[in-house]
Amino acid sequence: MEDEDGPEYGKPDFVLLDQVTMEDFMANLKLRFEKGRIYTYIGEVLVSVNPYKKLPLYGPEAIALYQGRELYERPPHLYAVANAAYKAMKRRSRDTCIVISGESGAGKTEASKHIMQYIAAVTNPSQRAEVERVKDILLNSTCVLEAFGNARTSRNHNSSRFGKYMDINFNFKGDPIGGHIHSYLLEKSRVLKQHVGERNFHSFYQLLRGSEEVLLQELALQRNPALYNFTRQGAGLNDLDSDERSHQEVIQAMKVIGFSPKEVASVYRILAAILHLGNIEFVEMEKEGPEKGTLTVTEEVLVDHVAKLTATPRDLVLRSLLARTVASGGRDLIEKGHSTAEACYARDACAKAIYQRLFEWIVNKINSVMEAQGRDPRRDGKDTVIGVLDIYGFEVFPVNSFEQFCINYCNEKLQQLFIQLVLKQEQEEYQREGITWQSITYFNNLAIVELVEQPRRGILAVLDEACSSAGTITDQIFLQTLDNHHRHHPHYASRQLCPTEKSMEFGRDFRIKHYAGNVTYSVEGFIDKNRDFLLQDFKRLLYSSTDPTLRAMWPDGQQDITEVTKRPLTAGTLFKNSMVALVENLASKEPFYVRCIKPNEDKVPGKLDEDHCQHQVVYLGLLENVRVRRAGFAFRQPYPRFLLRYKMTCEYTWPNHLLGSDRAAVSALLEQHGLQADVAFGHNKLFIRSPHTLVTLEQSRARLIPIIVLLLQKAWRGTLARQRCRRLRAIYTIMRCFRRHKVHTHLAEMQRFFQAARQPPLYGRDLTWPLVPTVLQPFQDICQMLFCRWRARQLVKNIPPSDMAQIKAKVAAMELLQGLRQDWGCQRAWMRDYLSSTTDNPTASGLFTQRLQTLREKDGFGTVLFSSHVRKVNRFHKCRNRALLLTDQHLYKLEPGRQYRVMRALPLREVTGVSVTSGQDQLVVLHAQGQDDLVVCLHRTQPELDNRVGELVGVLAAHCRGEGRALEVRVSDCITLSQRGARRLVSVAPKPEQLVPDFRCSRAGFTLLWPSR
């Protein structure tokens, strides 16, 4: 068993105990309880001890740990049993059942809730709405049934006062599709009276303490339960907060199940009517005359409340309470008045019957909503069932009456079933498989069951005979008859048969030696409770109600009073028949058992009363169960299934064995592990004595599973990789062929488009490039670049050599200024030497020519790159008209007024950069290495304000490029320059009224006032 706990937490399975004694059993049970381990196995039987507190053992995380696991793979838990039952149902299509037993307060109801929660959580992975609806009804039905069928007793604050067996139907996929609830023997006498320290059913207190004031006024109720006879006993047991919260939960649950608002209102009106009915008291009239001795009601307003709440005529309610109608032999009707005792008996019988019919109607309503509708096995497949039995446990009170007798008889029947299915069937299976083992003697309670249900002589048969006999048959006469029939029965005793036994009273008590111990029963009320008689007047009264819900509870009320009917079955016979049917139903299913133990009588967390628990261990037969498991074999598996799970742990069986049979293969596997001494070989199954053997096999398997998984993953991944490789190769082949096809198609299309590209003068400039596939876009880009170069070459070939210098200058200017300056003069012819032109310099062109010749002879330059008149500003803030001459060797600043005398000559190699603005102005700043920057504005041009900045930049850049050095060109509207080591700024300010460009000086720098047009 793969248990997370160490040996300090005790044995997780009682079968693993070293010695099978009561002392060892109780020591292990106590140790695990003190360590917070409330669950322990006996093979496949789960023993549960009620902790009386919430433990962190439940919820989605715990459910995930047990889902899909084997019973022995996780620590003992309710979820493991629920999972085993669900897997047996789903895998083998077997109907299963989970029998939860134990005495009152042992935690049976809570166990059934957790089982239902687990089944609801692991089903419906596809989230279908119909399955979710069924699950919601299953979970919410528990809340409703607890409110109307549970009560607080001296042993349990939430004791089930009825037996419940729920069938959950599943389809072939394992999803819940419906269900059905069977209820057994509601303790309706609790409506009238409760023992000290106990309460009536929860529903009454929830109505009084949880309803709103408006509803209480409509029902004529007050919030204090002590004001009503039926709830006065439990009024002091204050569960105010719990009742208020539970009331809202019950209303919400009824809404989810499908109760209409009208039906919910009817339910609470019926509860209110029962409370008012319990407060009605009777008194005989004392006045003289014919009305003397006539019975009357002390408070007739209560009759009004009952009539209103049950929607029946007031006079009929009063008549039914005070008298009964009898049909004479001549079909005449006679009204016979009640005595006070008879009226009280009739009132109480009516209250009990109304509550019982209400509870049965609620169960039937839940069943009508929950049952699977329109299922056809031929179309939908075979449905399977999981049954959950949560029925009252063995009860022993100071005074035990008819209800305790029936409850304990029920536990005897279930114990008999447990003996048959768990103990006897286990031995029979060993015999069928040919396994020799030591027989175990165990207590067989068949004699006790026959004492109760034997025809003609059994206690129930004698009781039915007493109820049907003519004349007055008292409880004492019934007891005398039992004494005569069972005088020599070893499990029966009474005071008359044992005069020295003073714990019983003469004429009242008898004792049965149950499997759980001796119980003394008081026969007082046995006959009345078994007869369960209700006057026909009340049935007709309630059938006449205008409330359809209440009317539907009394179909027998439509029977005519003069109609002769068959005697109804007694309560005891009905209960016996239902128990026989229940046992037959459980016997037809694969059972799983949860045995609940109550640790102490005080309901205190963390306390385990060994004597009290030992008594429960004895009557639950747990020690016998351990002995059977130890003497026999705890686990068994068919050979094929065993091999399927463990064959990888043996070299002779993996992957498939070659031996003569599966049995031989299993034998070889066990011999390799050295476990053959702990097993026995049946005809069809392997029997394993102890869970330790399975632990060894599971651990060996767990070590190998990752290796096998890795091997399978490797093989599968290799297969996937090869498939992917083949697909990729095919894809690449297709892509290659497709690309080749697209390239051929595109090239053919380009060839057709560019056939006329060689024709001058456009050389294909007007042609549109064909649309290119995405994959050929890089190829298209290269083609376009090559075409542009070819076309440029064709155009350049036709340009005269004299224009090439101008073309190179324009190209250089375009690269430096394109996108940075608005206009750089590319549309006009560049003259370069404007001072030698008579157009730009008509008066002094000759003087400039002479000066140019002189400089050529002196400095030996080759060509004039650029010349123009300029307006310059120096570091002293003085503005002057000057001329700028740029040759291939020097930069000259000339004075036009003095025959173009040279004022400054700067070697051209020392010019490192040029700065211009982005506007239309003609501002130029020439940067020199180790010299002051030259700030000028080109002016006196023809035409006026002609744009020649681009020409200056282009010719200077082209010359520098020819020399193999870089020229830094900056375009900025605020230019930084250096003069005598000081940094200054120069900018341009448009000024419409300015006639000619000029500079304005300031401390920070210079501003060119540019005439804007």
PDB file of C-alpha atoms in Angstrom, residues 111-289:
ATOM      1  CA  ALA A 111     -19.797   9.702   4.919  1.00  0.00           C
ATOM      2  CA  SER A 112     -22.622   9.462   2.389  1.00  0.00           C
ATOM      3  CA  LYS A 113     -22.241  13.182   1.625  1.00  0.00           C
ATOM      4  CA  HIS A 114     -18.529  12.814   0.853  1.00  0.00           C
ATOM      5  CA  ILE A 115     -19.208   9.800  -1.350  1.00  0.00           C
ATOM      6  CA  MET A 116     -21.811  11.771  -3.293  1.00  0.00           C
ATOM      7  CA  GLN A 117     -19.408  14.704  -3.653  1.00  0.00           C
ATOM      8  CA  TYR A 118     -16.692  12.428  -5.023  1.00  0.00           C
ATOM      9  CA  ILE A 119     -18.984  10.798  -7.590  1.00  0.00           C
ATOM     10  CA  ALA A 120     -20.252  14.216  -8.660  1.00  0.00           C
ATOM     11  CA  ALA A 121     -16.698  15.543  -9.028  1.00  0.00           C
ATOM     12  CA  VAL A 122     -15.270  12.713 -11.182  1.00  0.00           C
ATOM     13  CA  THR A 123     -18.158  12.458 -13.648  1.00  0.00           C
ATOM     14  CA  ASN A 124     -19.139  14.493 -16.688  1.00  0.00           C
ATOM     15  CA  PRO A 125     -15.788  15.576 -18.172  1.00  0.00           C
ATOM     16  CA  SER A 126     -17.654  16.949 -21.216  1.00  0.00           C
ATOM     17  CA  GLN A 127     -19.682  19.304 -18.982  1.00  0.00           C
ATOM     18  CA  ARG A 128     -23.038  18.375 -20.455  1.00  0.00           C
ATOM     19  CA  ALA A 129     -25.889  20.396 -18.969  1.00  0.00           C
ATOM     20  CA  GLU A 130     -28.175  17.405 -18.324  1.00  0.00           C
ATOM     21  CA  VAL A 131     -25.504  15.569 -16.348  1.00  0.00           C
ATOM     22  CA  GLU A 132     -24.783  18.725 -14.320  1.00  0.00           C
ATOM     23  CA  ARG A 133     -28.501  19.010 -13.554  1.00  0.00           C
ATOM     24  CA  VAL A 134     -28.673  15.454 -12.231  1.00  0.00           C
ATOM     25  CA  LYS A 135     -25.551  16.018 -10.111  1.00  0.00           C
ATOM     26  CA  ASP A 136     -27.027  19.211  -8.629  1.00  0.00           C
ATOM     27  CA  ILE A 137     -30.216  17.367  -7.726  1.00  0.00           C
ATOM     28  CA  LEU A 138     -28.273  14.502  -6.132  1.00  0.00           C
ATOM     29  CA  LEU A 139     -26.225  16.876  -3.967  1.00  0.00           C
ATOM     30  CA  ASN A 140     -29.085  19.187  -3.021  1.00  0.00           C
ATOM     31  CA  SER A 141     -31.499  16.345  -2.211  1.00  0.00           C
ATOM     32  CA  THR A 142     -29.332  15.477   0.804  1.00  0.00           C
ATOM     33  CA  CYS A 143     -29.841  18.965   2.251  1.00  0.00           C
ATOM     34  CA  VAL A 144     -33.639  18.769   1.852  1.00  0.00           C
ATOM     35  CA  LEU A 145     -33.971  15.240   3.226  1.00  0.00           C
ATOM     36  CA  GLU A 146     -31.820  16.107   6.238  1.00  0.00           C
ATOM     37  CA  ALA A 147     -34.102  19.025   7.092  1.00  0.00           C
ATOM     38  CA  PHE A 148     -37.281  16.921   7.022  1.00  0.00           C
ATOM     39  CA  GLY A 149     -35.881  13.542   8.109  1.00  0.00           C
ATOM     40  CA  ASN A 150     -33.115  14.326  10.624  1.00  0.00           C
ATOM     41  CA  ALA A 151     -33.305  15.458  14.220  1.00  0.00           C
ATOM     42  CA  ARG A 152     -31.115  16.122  17.208  1.00  0.00           C
ATOM     43  CA  THR A 153     -30.863  13.172  19.585  1.00  0.00           C
ATOM     44  CA  SER A 154     -28.925  12.605  22.762  1.00  0.00           C
ATOM     45  CA  ARG A 155     -26.239  10.836  20.704  1.00  0.00           C
ATOM     46  CA  ASN A 156     -26.125  12.891  17.532  1.00  0.00           C
ATOM     47  CA  HIS A 157     -26.985  16.478  16.657  1.00  0.00           C
ATOM     48  CA  ASN A 158     -27.915  15.452  13.097  1.00  0.00           C
ATOM     49  CA  SER A 159     -29.290  11.957  13.473  1.00  0.00           C
ATOM     50  CA  SER A 160     -31.103  10.386  10.522  1.00  0.00           C
ATOM     51  CA  ARG A 161     -34.531   9.382  11.734  1.00  0.00           C
ATOM     52  CA  PHE A 162     -35.256   7.481   8.546  1.00  0.00           C
ATOM     53  CA  GLY A 163     -33.396   5.014   6.387  1.00  0.00           C
ATOM     54  CA  LYS A 164     -32.226   6.121   2.959  1.00  0.00           C
ATOM     55  CA  TYR A 165     -31.062   4.098   0.017  1.00  0.00           C
ATOM     56  CA  MET A 166     -30.166   6.049  -3.107  1.00  0.00           C
ATOM     57  CA  ASP A 167     -29.645   4.488  -6.515  1.00  0.00           C
ATOM     58  CA  ILE A 168     -27.589   6.597  -8.946  1.00  0.00           C
ATOM     59  CA  ASN A 169     -28.030   5.605 -12.601  1.00  0.00           C
ATOM     60  CA  PHE A 170     -25.094   5.959 -14.991  1.00  0.00           C
ATOM     61  CA  ASN A 171     -24.927   5.682 -18.757  1.00  0.00           C
ATOM     62  CA  PHE A 172     -22.334   3.618 -20.624  1.00  0.00           C
ATOM     63  CA  LYS A 173     -19.885   6.536 -20.459  1.00  0.00           C
ATOM     64  CA  GLY A 174     -20.057   6.682 -16.661  1.00  0.00           C
ATOM     65  CA  ASP A 175     -22.030   9.927 -16.406  1.00  0.00           C
ATOM     66  CA  PRO A 176     -24.952  10.154 -13.950  1.00  0.00           C
ATOM     67  CA  ILE A 177     -28.261  10.349 -15.791  1.00  0.00           C
ATOM     68  CA  GLY A 178     -30.707   9.947 -12.941  1.00  0.00           C
ATOM     69  CA  GLY A 179     -31.375   8.422  -9.590  1.00  0.00           C
ATOM     70  CA  HIS A 180     -33.992   7.146  -7.179  1.00  0.00           C
ATOM     71  CA  ILE A 181     -34.325   7.470  -3.407  1.00  0.00           C
ATOM     72  CA  HIS A 182     -35.979   4.858  -1.182  1.00  0.00           C
ATOM     73  CA  SER A 183     -36.882   5.900   2.349  1.00  0.00           C
ATOM     74  CA  TYR A 184     -37.508   3.508   5.205  1.00  0.00           C
ATOM     75  CA  LEU A 185     -39.443   3.863   8.488  1.00  0.00           C
ATOM     76  CA  LEU A 186     -39.590   7.561   9.214  1.00  0.00           C
ATOM     77  CA  GLU A 187     -39.731   7.971  12.998  1.00  0.00           C
ATOM     78  CA  LYS A 188     -42.976   9.897  12.854  1.00  0.00           C
ATOM     79  CA  SER A 189     -43.670   9.463  16.577  1.00  0.00           C
ATOM     80  CA  ARG A 190     -40.931  12.078  17.063  1.00  0.00           C
ATOM     81  CA  VAL A 191     -43.433  14.659  15.749  1.00  0.00           C
ATOM     82  CA  LEU A 192     -45.429  14.217  18.971  1.00  0.00           C
ATOM     83  CA  LYS A 193     -42.838  13.674  21.667  1.00  0.00           C
ATOM     84  CA  GLN A 194     -39.056  13.647  22.148  1.00  0.00           C
ATOM     85  CA  HIS A 195     -36.821  12.437  24.959  1.00  0.00           C
ATOM     86  CA  VAL A 196     -34.993  14.881  27.213  1.00  0.00           C
ATOM     87  CA  GLY A 197     -32.092  16.519  25.371  1.00  0.00           C
ATOM     88  CA  GLU A 198     -33.598  15.809  21.956  1.00  0.00           C
ATOM     89  CA  ARG A 199     -35.506  17.851  19.379  1.00  0.00           C
ATOM     90  CA  ASN A 200     -38.230  17.380  16.837  1.00  0.00           C
ATOM     91  CA  PHE A 201     -37.321  17.266  13.156  1.00  0.00           C
ATOM     92  CA  HIS A 202     -35.066  20.141  11.971  1.00  0.00           C
ATOM     93  CA  SER A 203     -37.725  21.462   9.607  1.00  0.00           C
ATOM     94  CA  PHE A 204     -39.930  22.810  12.415  1.00  0.00           C
ATOM     95  CA  TYR A 205     -37.136  24.831  14.060  1.00  0.00           C
ATOM     96  CA  GLN A 206     -35.834  26.068  10.713  1.00  0.00           C
ATOM     97  CA  LEU A 207     -39.322  27.320   9.875  1.00  0.00           C
ATOM     98  CA  LEU A 208     -39.715  29.139  13.185  1.00  0.00           C
ATOM     99  CA  ARG A 209     -36.200  30.549  13.534  1.00  0.00           C
ATOM    100  CA  GLY A 210     -35.233  31.076   9.906  1.00  0.00           C
ATOM    101  CA  SER A 211     -38.390  32.482   8.286  1.00  0.00           C
ATOM    102  CA  GLU A 212     -39.037  36.165   7.798  1.00  0.00           C
ATOM    103  CA  GLU A 213     -41.571  37.919   9.977  1.00  0.00           C
ATOM    104  CA  VAL A 214     -43.992  38.362   7.077  1.00  0.00           C
ATOM    105  CA  LEU A 215     -44.143  34.608   6.473  1.00  0.00           C
ATOM    106  CA  LEU A 216     -44.599  33.857  10.168  1.00  0.00           C
ATOM    107  CA  GLN A 217     -47.532  36.292  10.297  1.00  0.00           C
ATOM    108  CA  GLU A 218     -49.114  34.626   7.272  1.00  0.00           C
ATOM    109  CA  LEU A 219     -48.772  31.251   8.997  1.00  0.00           C
ATOM    110  CA  ALA A 220     -50.026  32.663  12.343  1.00  0.00           C
ATOM    111  CA  LEU A 221     -46.795  31.511  14.000  1.00  0.00           C
ATOM    112  CA  GLN A 222     -44.458  33.053  16.544  1.00  0.00           C
ATOM    113  CA  ARG A 223     -40.705  32.605  16.504  1.00  0.00           C
ATOM    114  CA  ASN A 224     -40.382  30.919  19.930  1.00  0.00           C
ATOM    115  CA  PRO A 225     -40.558  27.093  19.596  1.00  0.00           C
ATOM    116  CA  ALA A 226     -41.483  26.799  23.279  1.00  0.00           C
ATOM    117  CA  LEU A 227     -44.993  28.057  22.423  1.00  0.00           C
ATOM    118  CA  TYR A 228     -45.858  24.840  20.602  1.00  0.00           C
ATOM    119  CA  ASN A 229     -46.360  21.428  22.203  1.00  0.00           C
ATOM    120  CA  PHE A 230     -44.551  19.555  19.426  1.00  0.00           C
ATOM    121  CA  THR A 231     -41.354  21.689  19.626  1.00  0.00           C
ATOM    122  CA  ARG A 232     -41.352  22.703  23.305  1.00  0.00           C
ATOM    123  CA  GLN A 233     -39.032  19.882  24.368  1.00  0.00           C
ATOM    124  CA  GLY A 234     -36.190  21.019  22.052  1.00  0.00           C
ATOM    125  CA  ALA A 235     -36.733  24.770  22.389  1.00  0.00           C
ATOM    126  CA  GLY A 236     -33.978  25.137  24.982  1.00  0.00           C
ATOM    127  CA  LEU A 237     -31.394  23.425  22.746  1.00  0.00           C
ATOM    128  CA  ASN A 238     -30.304  26.636  21.042  1.00  0.00           C
ATOM    129  CA  ASP A 239     -29.154  26.138  17.456  1.00  0.00           C
ATOM    130  CA  LEU A 240     -30.394  29.576  16.373  1.00  0.00           C
ATOM    131  CA  ASP A 241     -27.626  30.450  13.916  1.00  0.00           C
ATOM    132  CA  SER A 242     -27.568  26.961  12.441  1.00  0.00           C
ATOM    133  CA  ASP A 243     -31.359  26.895  11.990  1.00  0.00           C
ATOM    134  CA  GLU A 244     -31.423  30.283  10.273  1.00  0.00           C
ATOM    135  CA  ARG A 245     -28.594  29.359   7.906  1.00  0.00           C
ATOM    136  CA  SER A 246     -30.008  25.896   7.201  1.00  0.00           C
ATOM    137  CA  HIS A 247     -33.442  27.339   6.396  1.00  0.00           C
ATOM    138  CA  GLN A 248     -32.000  29.455   3.594  1.00  0.00           C
ATOM    139  CA  GLU A 249     -29.934  26.518   2.321  1.00  0.00           C
ATOM    140  CA  VAL A 250     -33.004  24.282   2.221  1.00  0.00           C
ATOM    141  CA  ILE A 251     -35.038  26.863   0.283  1.00  0.00           C
ATOM    142  CA  GLN A 252     -32.197  27.268  -2.214  1.00  0.00           C
ATOM    143  CA  ALA A 253     -31.802  23.490  -2.520  1.00  0.00           C
ATOM    144  CA  MET A 254     -35.539  23.017  -3.172  1.00  0.00           C
ATOM    145  CA  LYS A 255     -35.332  25.684  -5.858  1.00  0.00           C
ATOM    146  CA  VAL A 256     -32.393  23.908  -7.525  1.00  0.00           C
ATOM    147  CA  ILE A 257     -34.169  20.543  -7.384  1.00  0.00           C
ATOM    148  CA  GLY A 258     -37.279  21.924  -9.072  1.00  0.00           C
ATOM    149  CA  PHE A 259     -39.833  22.673  -6.360  1.00  0.00           C
ATOM    150  CA  SER A 260     -42.092  25.467  -7.557  1.00  0.00           C
ATOM    151  CA  PRO A 261     -42.654  28.505  -5.286  1.00  0.00           C
ATOM    152  CA  LYS A 262     -46.262  27.346  -4.754  1.00  0.00           C
ATOM    153  CA  GLU A 263     -45.077  23.890  -3.679  1.00  0.00           C
ATOM    154  CA  VAL A 264     -42.537  25.364  -1.248  1.00  0.00           C
ATOM    155  CA  ALA A 265     -45.243  27.593   0.230  1.00  0.00           C
ATOM    156  CA  SER A 266     -47.545  24.556   0.589  1.00  0.00           C
ATOM    157  CA  VAL A 267     -44.836  22.611   2.411  1.00  0.00           C
ATOM    158  CA  TYR A 268     -44.372  25.337   5.008  1.00  0.00           C
ATOM    159  CA  ARG A 269     -48.157  25.807   5.403  1.00  0.00           C
ATOM    160  CA  ILE A 270     -48.416  22.084   6.187  1.00  0.00           C
ATOM    161  CA  LEU A 271     -45.642  22.340   8.781  1.00  0.00           C
ATOM    162  CA  ALA A 272     -47.423  25.307  10.382  1.00  0.00           C
ATOM    163  CA  ALA A 273     -50.704  23.391  10.398  1.00  0.00           C
ATOM    164  CA  ILE A 274     -49.024  20.509  12.268  1.00  0.00           C
ATOM    165  CA  LEU A 275     -47.708  22.934  14.907  1.00  0.00           C
ATOM    166  CA  HIS A 276     -51.151  24.469  15.401  1.00  0.00           C
ATOM    167  CA  LEU A 277     -52.723  21.014  15.454  1.00  0.00           C
ATOM    168  CA  GLY A 278     -50.434  20.013  18.311  1.00  0.00           C
ATOM    169  CA  ASN A 279     -51.685  22.940  20.427  1.00  0.00           C
ATOM    170  CA  ILE A 280     -55.368  21.962  20.096  1.00  0.00           C
ATOM    171  CA  GLU A 281     -56.716  20.622  23.396  1.00  0.00           C
ATOM    172  CA  PHE A 282     -60.134  19.184  24.273  1.00  0.00           C
ATOM    173  CA  VAL A 283     -62.494  19.599  27.209  1.00  0.00           C
ATOM    174  CA  GLU A 284     -65.889  18.131  28.075  1.00  0.00           C
ATOM    175  CA  MET A 285     -68.783  20.565  28.510  1.00  0.00           C
ATOM    176  CA  GLU A 286     -70.140  20.646  32.093  1.00  0.00           C
ATOM    177  CA  LYS A 287     -73.504  22.337  31.552  1.00  0.00           C
ATOM    178  CA  GLU A 288     -76.690  20.361  32.119  1.00  0.00           C
ATOM    179  CA  GLY A 289     -78.861  19.028  29.344  1.00  0.00           C
TER     180      GLY A 289
END
